[in-house]
PDB file of C-alpha atoms in Angstrom:
ATOM      1  CA  MET A   1     177.723  98.972 100.619  1.00 62.00           C
ATOM      2  CA  LYS A   2     179.882  99.628  97.516  1.00 70.00           C
ATOM      3  CA  ASP A   3     180.881 103.012  98.814  1.00 80.00           C
ATOM      4  CA  MET A   4     182.094 101.583 102.092  1.00 85.00           C
ATOM      5  CA  LEU A   5     185.486 100.129 101.117  1.00 86.00           C
ATOM      6  CA  PRO A   6     186.937 103.327  99.609  1.00 86.00           C
ATOM      7  CA  GLN A   7     185.903 105.229 102.708  1.00 88.00           C
ATOM      8  CA  VAL A   8     186.939 102.728 105.308  1.00 90.00           C
ATOM      9  CA  GLU A   9     190.181 101.207 103.958  1.00 92.00           C
ATOM     10  CA  PRO A  10     192.371 104.360 104.246  1.00 92.00           C
ATOM     11  CA  LEU A  11     191.318 104.745 107.856  1.00 93.00           C
ATOM     12  CA  ILE A  12     192.597 101.336 108.969  1.00 94.00           C
ATOM     13  CA  PRO A  13     196.197 102.445 109.771  1.00 95.00           C
ATOM     14  CA  PRO A  14     195.000 105.423 111.908  1.00 95.00           C
ATOM     15  CA  LEU A  15     192.525 103.101 113.696  1.00 96.00           C
ATOM     16  CA  ARG A  16     195.361 100.652 114.393  1.00 96.00           C
ATOM     17  CA  ARG A  17     197.602 103.492 115.708  1.00 95.00           C
ATOM     18  CA  TYR A  18     194.885 104.719 118.053  1.00 94.00           C
ATOM     19  CA  ALA A  19     194.046 101.183 119.187  1.00 94.00           C
ATOM     20  CA  ARG A  20     197.726 100.419 119.888  1.00 94.00           C
ATOM     21  CA  ALA A  21     198.091 103.600 121.888  1.00 91.00           C
ATOM     22  CA  LEU A  22     195.009 102.721 123.906  1.00 90.00           C
ATOM     23  CA  VAL A  23     195.673  99.061 124.679  1.00 90.00           C
ATOM     24  CA  ARG A  24     199.516  99.036 124.265  1.00 89.00           C
ATOM     25  CA  ASN A  25     199.486  95.538 122.786  1.00 90.00           C
ATOM     26  CA  ARG A  26     199.707  94.796 119.054  1.00 93.00           C
ATOM     27  CA  ALA A  27     197.528  91.673 119.024  1.00 92.00           C
ATOM     28  CA  ASP A  28     194.862  93.238 121.236  1.00 91.00           C
ATOM     29  CA  ALA A  29     194.844  96.331 119.130  1.00 94.00           C
ATOM     30  CA  ASP A  30     194.458  94.325 115.914  1.00 95.00           C
ATOM     31  CA  ASP A  31     191.528  92.441 117.527  1.00 95.00           C
ATOM     32  CA  LEU A  32     190.014  95.758 118.588  1.00 95.00           C
ATOM     33  CA  VAL A  33     190.265  97.161 115.091  1.00 96.00           C
ATOM     34  CA  GLN A  34     188.818  93.976 113.602  1.00 96.00           C
ATOM     35  CA  ASP A  35     185.880  94.157 116.011  1.00 95.00           C
ATOM     36  CA  CYS A  36     185.439  97.862 115.090  1.00 94.00           C
ATOM     37  CA  LEU A  37     185.431  97.109 111.369  1.00 94.00           C
ATOM     38  CA  GLU A  38     183.074  94.176 111.869  1.00 95.00           C
ATOM     39  CA  ARG A  39     180.641  96.426 113.798  1.00 94.00           C
ATOM     40  CA  ALA A  40     180.966  99.151 111.128  1.00 92.00           C
ATOM     41  CA  VAL A  41     180.197  96.677 108.304  1.00 91.00           C
ATOM     42  CA  SER A  42     177.188  95.225 110.158  1.00 91.00           C
ATOM     43  CA  ARG A  43     175.809  98.680 110.939  1.00 89.00           C
ATOM     44  CA  TRP A  44     176.882 100.579 107.796  1.00 88.00           C
ATOM     45  CA  ALA A  45     173.228 101.196 106.812  1.00 83.00           C
ATOM     46  CA  GLN A  46     172.477 102.619 110.314  1.00 84.00           C
ATOM     47  CA  ARG A  47     175.190 105.286 110.231  1.00 81.00           C
ATOM     48  CA  ARG A  48     174.226 108.896 109.974  1.00 78.00           C
ATOM     49  CA  ASP A  49     175.511 111.107 107.160  1.00 74.00           C
ATOM     50  CA  GLY A  50     178.655 112.819 108.242  1.00 77.00           C
ATOM     51  CA  ASN A  51     182.247 112.032 108.947  1.00 86.00           C
ATOM     52  CA  VAL A  52     182.947 108.320 108.584  1.00 91.00           C
ATOM     53  CA  ARG A  53     186.334 108.815 110.278  1.00 93.00           C
ATOM     54  CA  ALA A  54     184.779 110.203 113.456  1.00 92.00           C
ATOM     55  CA  TRP A  55     182.150 107.432 113.411  1.00 93.00           C
ATOM     56  CA  LEU A  56     184.794 104.670 113.170  1.00 94.00           C
ATOM     57  CA  PHE A  57     186.910 106.231 115.904  1.00 95.00           C
ATOM     58  CA  ALA A  58     183.806 106.455 118.138  1.00 93.00           C
ATOM     59  CA  ILE A  59     183.088 102.743 117.562  1.00 94.00           C
ATOM     60  CA  LEU A  60     186.730 101.896 118.287  1.00 95.00           C
ATOM     61  CA  HIS A  61     186.812 104.023 121.405  1.00 95.00           C
ATOM     62  CA  ASN A  62     183.564 102.576 122.775  1.00 94.00           C
ATOM     63  CA  LEU A  63     184.782  99.049 122.138  1.00 95.00           C
ATOM     64  CA  ALA A  64     188.031  99.788 123.962  1.00 94.00           C
ATOM     65  CA  ILE A  65     186.197 101.233 126.958  1.00 93.00           C
ATOM     66  CA  ASP A  66     184.028  98.088 127.089  1.00 91.00           C
ATOM     67  CA  ARG A  67     187.185  95.933 127.035  1.00 88.00           C
ATOM     68  CA  PHE A  68     188.785  97.968 129.749  1.00 86.00           C
ATOM     69  CA  ARG A  69     185.755  97.527 131.951  1.00 86.00           C
ATOM     70  CA  ARG A  70     185.641  93.802 131.313  1.00 83.00           C
ATOM     71  CA  SER A  71     189.343  93.282 131.920  1.00 75.00           C
ATOM     72  CA  ALA A  72     189.214  95.388 135.142  1.00 72.00           C
ATOM     73  CA  ALA A  73     186.593  92.999 136.424  1.00 73.00           C
ATOM     74  CA  ARG A  74     188.496  89.893 135.338  1.00 70.00           C
ATOM     75  CA  GLY A  75     192.092  90.936 135.661  1.00 62.00           C
ATOM     76  CA  ARG A  76     194.726  90.628 132.923  1.00 64.00           C
ATOM     77  CA  HIS A  77     195.492  87.271 131.452  1.00 66.00           C
ATOM     78  CA  VAL A  78     198.721  86.488 129.612  1.00 66.00           C
ATOM     79  CA  SER A  79     199.134  83.139 127.959  1.00 72.00           C
ATOM     80  CA  ILE A  80     202.488  81.454 128.595  1.00 69.00           C
ATOM     81  CA  ASP A  81     202.749  80.742 124.917  1.00 74.00           C
ATOM     82  CA  GLU A  82     202.554  84.449 124.059  1.00 72.00           C
ATOM     83  CA  THR A  83     205.302  85.502 126.413  1.00 72.00           C
ATOM     84  CA  ASN A  84     208.918  85.922 125.449  1.00 69.00           C
ATOM     85  CA  GLU A  85     212.087  87.296 126.995  1.00 65.00           C
ATOM     86  CA  GLU A  86     211.038  90.872 126.368  1.00 66.00           C
ATOM     87  CA  HIS A  87     208.142  90.441 128.822  1.00 61.00           C
ATOM     88  CA  PHE A  88     210.618  89.636 131.554  1.00 60.00           C
ATOM     89  CA  GLY A  89     212.261  93.057 131.744  1.00 61.00           C
ATOM     90  CA  LYS A  90     214.994  92.971 129.162  1.00 55.00           C
ATOM     91  CA  ALA A  91     216.454  96.510 129.135  1.00 57.00           C
ATOM     92  CA  ALA A  92     216.336  98.515 125.940  1.00 51.00           C
ATOM     93  CA  THR A  93     219.720  99.298 124.415  1.00 63.00           C
ATOM     94  CA  GLN A  94     218.823 102.275 122.247  1.00 71.00           C
ATOM     95  CA  GLU A  95     218.269 105.685 123.718  1.00 77.00           C
ATOM     96  CA  GLN A  96     215.367 106.486 121.350  1.00 78.00           C
ATOM     97  CA  ARG A  97     213.471 103.393 122.383  1.00 78.00           C
ATOM     98  CA  LEU A  98     213.963 104.337 126.034  1.00 79.00           C
ATOM     99  CA  MET A  99     212.599 107.823 125.420  1.00 81.00           C
ATOM    100  CA  TYR A 100     209.611 106.339 123.473  1.00 80.00           C
ATOM    101  CA  ARG A 101     208.827 104.037 126.357  1.00 84.00           C
ATOM    102  CA  ASP A 102     209.213 106.884 128.832  1.00 86.00           C
ATOM    103  CA  VAL A 103     206.750 109.080 126.922  1.00 83.00           C
ATOM    104  CA  LEU A 104     204.310 106.153 126.605  1.00 85.00           C
ATOM    105  CA  ASN A 105     204.551 105.525 130.296  1.00 88.00           C
ATOM    106  CA  LYS A 106     203.986 109.168 131.106  1.00 88.00           C
ATOM    107  CA  LEU A 107     201.113 109.212 128.692  1.00 88.00           C
ATOM    108  CA  ALA A 108     199.628 106.176 130.454  1.00 88.00           C
ATOM    109  CA  ARG A 109     199.685 108.130 133.748  1.00 89.00           C
ATOM    110  CA  LEU A 110     197.241 110.657 132.336  1.00 90.00           C
ATOM    111  CA  PRO A 111     193.588 110.173 133.290  1.00 92.00           C
ATOM    112  CA  GLN A 112     191.728 108.171 130.632  1.00 92.00           C
ATOM    113  CA  GLU A 113     189.656 111.143 129.532  1.00 92.00           C
ATOM    114  CA  GLN A 114     192.741 113.356 129.003  1.00 93.00           C
ATOM    115  CA  ARG A 115     194.712 110.595 127.288  1.00 92.00           C
ATOM    116  CA  ALA A 116     191.887 109.858 124.848  1.00 93.00           C
ATOM    117  CA  VAL A 117     191.554 113.475 123.861  1.00 94.00           C
ATOM    118  CA  LEU A 118     195.275 113.938 123.478  1.00 92.00           C
ATOM    119  CA  LEU A 119     195.576 110.846 121.255  1.00 91.00           C
ATOM    120  CA  LEU A 120     192.607 111.755 119.110  1.00 93.00           C
ATOM    121  CA  VAL A 121     193.610 115.390 118.565  1.00 93.00           C
ATOM    122  CA  ALA A 122     197.397 115.346 118.643  1.00 89.00           C
ATOM    123  CA  VAL A 123     198.140 111.905 117.184  1.00 87.00           C
ATOM    124  CA  GLU A 124     195.161 111.110 114.966  1.00 90.00           C
ATOM    125  CA  ASP A 125     194.707 114.773 113.932  1.00 90.00           C
ATOM    126  CA  LEU A 126     190.930 114.802 114.552  1.00 93.00           C
ATOM    127  CA  SER A 127     189.356 118.216 114.840  1.00 93.00           C
ATOM    128  CA  TYR A 128     187.921 119.282 118.179  1.00 94.00           C
ATOM    129  CA  VAL A 129     184.409 118.767 116.802  1.00 94.00           C
ATOM    130  CA  ASP A 130     185.193 115.252 115.594  1.00 94.00           C
ATOM    131  CA  ALA A 131     186.930 114.335 118.834  1.00 93.00           C
ATOM    132  CA  ALA A 132     183.864 115.633 120.731  1.00 94.00           C
ATOM    133  CA  ARG A 133     181.673 113.347 118.583  1.00 93.00           C
ATOM    134  CA  VAL A 134     183.949 110.367 119.202  1.00 93.00           C
ATOM    135  CA  LEU A 135     183.902 110.888 122.987  1.00 93.00           C
ATOM    136  CA  ASN A 136     180.334 112.171 123.089  1.00 93.00           C
ATOM    137  CA  VAL A 137     181.203 115.318 125.033  1.00 94.00           C
ATOM    138  CA  PRO A 138     180.925 119.050 124.273  1.00 95.00           C
ATOM    139  CA  VAL A 139     183.683 120.768 122.243  1.00 95.00           C
ATOM    140  CA  GLY A 140     184.532 122.939 125.266  1.00 95.00           C
ATOM    141  CA  THR A 141     185.205 119.824 127.307  1.00 95.00           C
ATOM    142  CA  ILE A 142     187.561 118.574 124.609  1.00 94.00           C
ATOM    143  CA  MET A 143     189.449 121.908 124.699  1.00 94.00           C
ATOM    144  CA  SER A 144     189.791 121.883 128.474  1.00 95.00           C
ATOM    145  CA  ARG A 145     190.806 118.208 128.660  1.00 94.00           C
ATOM    146  CA  LEU A 146     193.347 118.726 125.938  1.00 94.00           C
ATOM    147  CA  SER A 147     194.788 121.723 127.699  1.00 94.00           C
ATOM    148  CA  ARG A 148     195.036 119.850 130.985  1.00 94.00           C
ATOM    149  CA  ALA A 149     196.479 116.791 129.282  1.00 93.00           C
ATOM    150  CA  ARG A 150     199.188 118.841 127.588  1.00 92.00           C
ATOM    151  CA  GLU A 151     200.059 120.649 130.858  1.00 93.00           C
ATOM    152  CA  ARG A 152     200.169 117.440 132.850  1.00 92.00           C
ATOM    153  CA  LEU A 153     202.193 115.599 130.227  1.00 89.00           C
ATOM    154  CA  GLN A 154     204.677 118.449 130.100  1.00 89.00           C
ATOM    155  CA  ARG A 155     205.009 118.346 133.907  1.00 90.00           C
ATOM    156  CA  GLU A 156     205.436 114.537 133.756  1.00 86.00           C
ATOM    157  CA  ILE A 157     208.242 114.900 131.127  1.00 82.00           C
ATOM    158  CA  GLU A 158     209.976 117.606 133.147  1.00 85.00           C
ATOM    159  CA  GLY A 159     209.650 115.549 136.299  1.00 80.00           C
ATOM    160  CA  THR A 160     207.741 118.221 138.127  1.00 76.00           C
ATOM    161  CA  ALA A 161     204.393 116.395 138.303  1.00 64.00           C
ATOM    162  CA  ASP A 162     203.074 115.349 141.647  1.00 62.00           C
ATOM    163  CA  THR A 163     200.294 112.915 142.477  1.00 51.00           C
ATOM    164  CA  ALA A 164     197.959 115.600 143.711  1.00 49.00           C
ATOM    165  CA  SER A 165     196.396 117.916 141.157  1.00 50.00           C
ATOM    166  CA  THR A 166     197.620 121.462 141.174  1.00 48.00           C
ATOM    167  CA  ASN A 167     194.264 122.762 140.054  1.00 51.00           C
ATOM    168  CA  VAL A 168     192.354 121.511 143.077  1.00 49.00           C
ATOM    169  CA  VAL A 169     190.947 124.147 145.351  1.00 49.00           C
ATOM    170  CA  SER A 170     190.132 123.021 148.886  1.00 46.00           C
ATOM    171  CA  LEU A 171     186.896 124.364 150.286  1.00 57.00           C
ATOM    172  CA  TRP A 172     186.420 124.859 153.937  1.00 59.00           C
ATOM    173  CA  SER A 173     183.041 124.857 155.542  1.00 53.00           C
ATOM    174  CA  GLU A 174     182.483 126.914 158.633  1.00 55.00           C
ATOM    175  CA  LYS A 175     179.606 126.089 160.957  1.00 50.00           C
TER     176      LYS A 175
END
């Protein structure tokens, strides 16, 4: 357990960034990171030798997926005490903030699988192998999802994206 703190502490800021990108709420992201660290501490002896970073991101990702599933079943709850004027549509006054929001909104339109890969590889700088471990998929799947995510995000930013996928091939069955 003595070796845990030096390995885990430098990873807290990247975990928070990833959590905030996933849940898009600072308080929920902090709760998610806290749950992740709590689970990591309680299961530190059970971890396999290898990359602690990938292991922590896997825990965080799985906890986030569990929360998404629970909240989808329940619906989103916002306490009246936690709301302020910003929640009621106050327009941003700085261009950079508007662009930031625009990119986040376009990122949110990506399918969950593509968004997770893009965040892990492009933002958190995980290798394809580590991202594959986090998401529990083959490396080839990471590469294809990342490619599709980049293409789709580029189309979203350029305004050329449509709701139907451009890679879908329709098959006709003749009888």
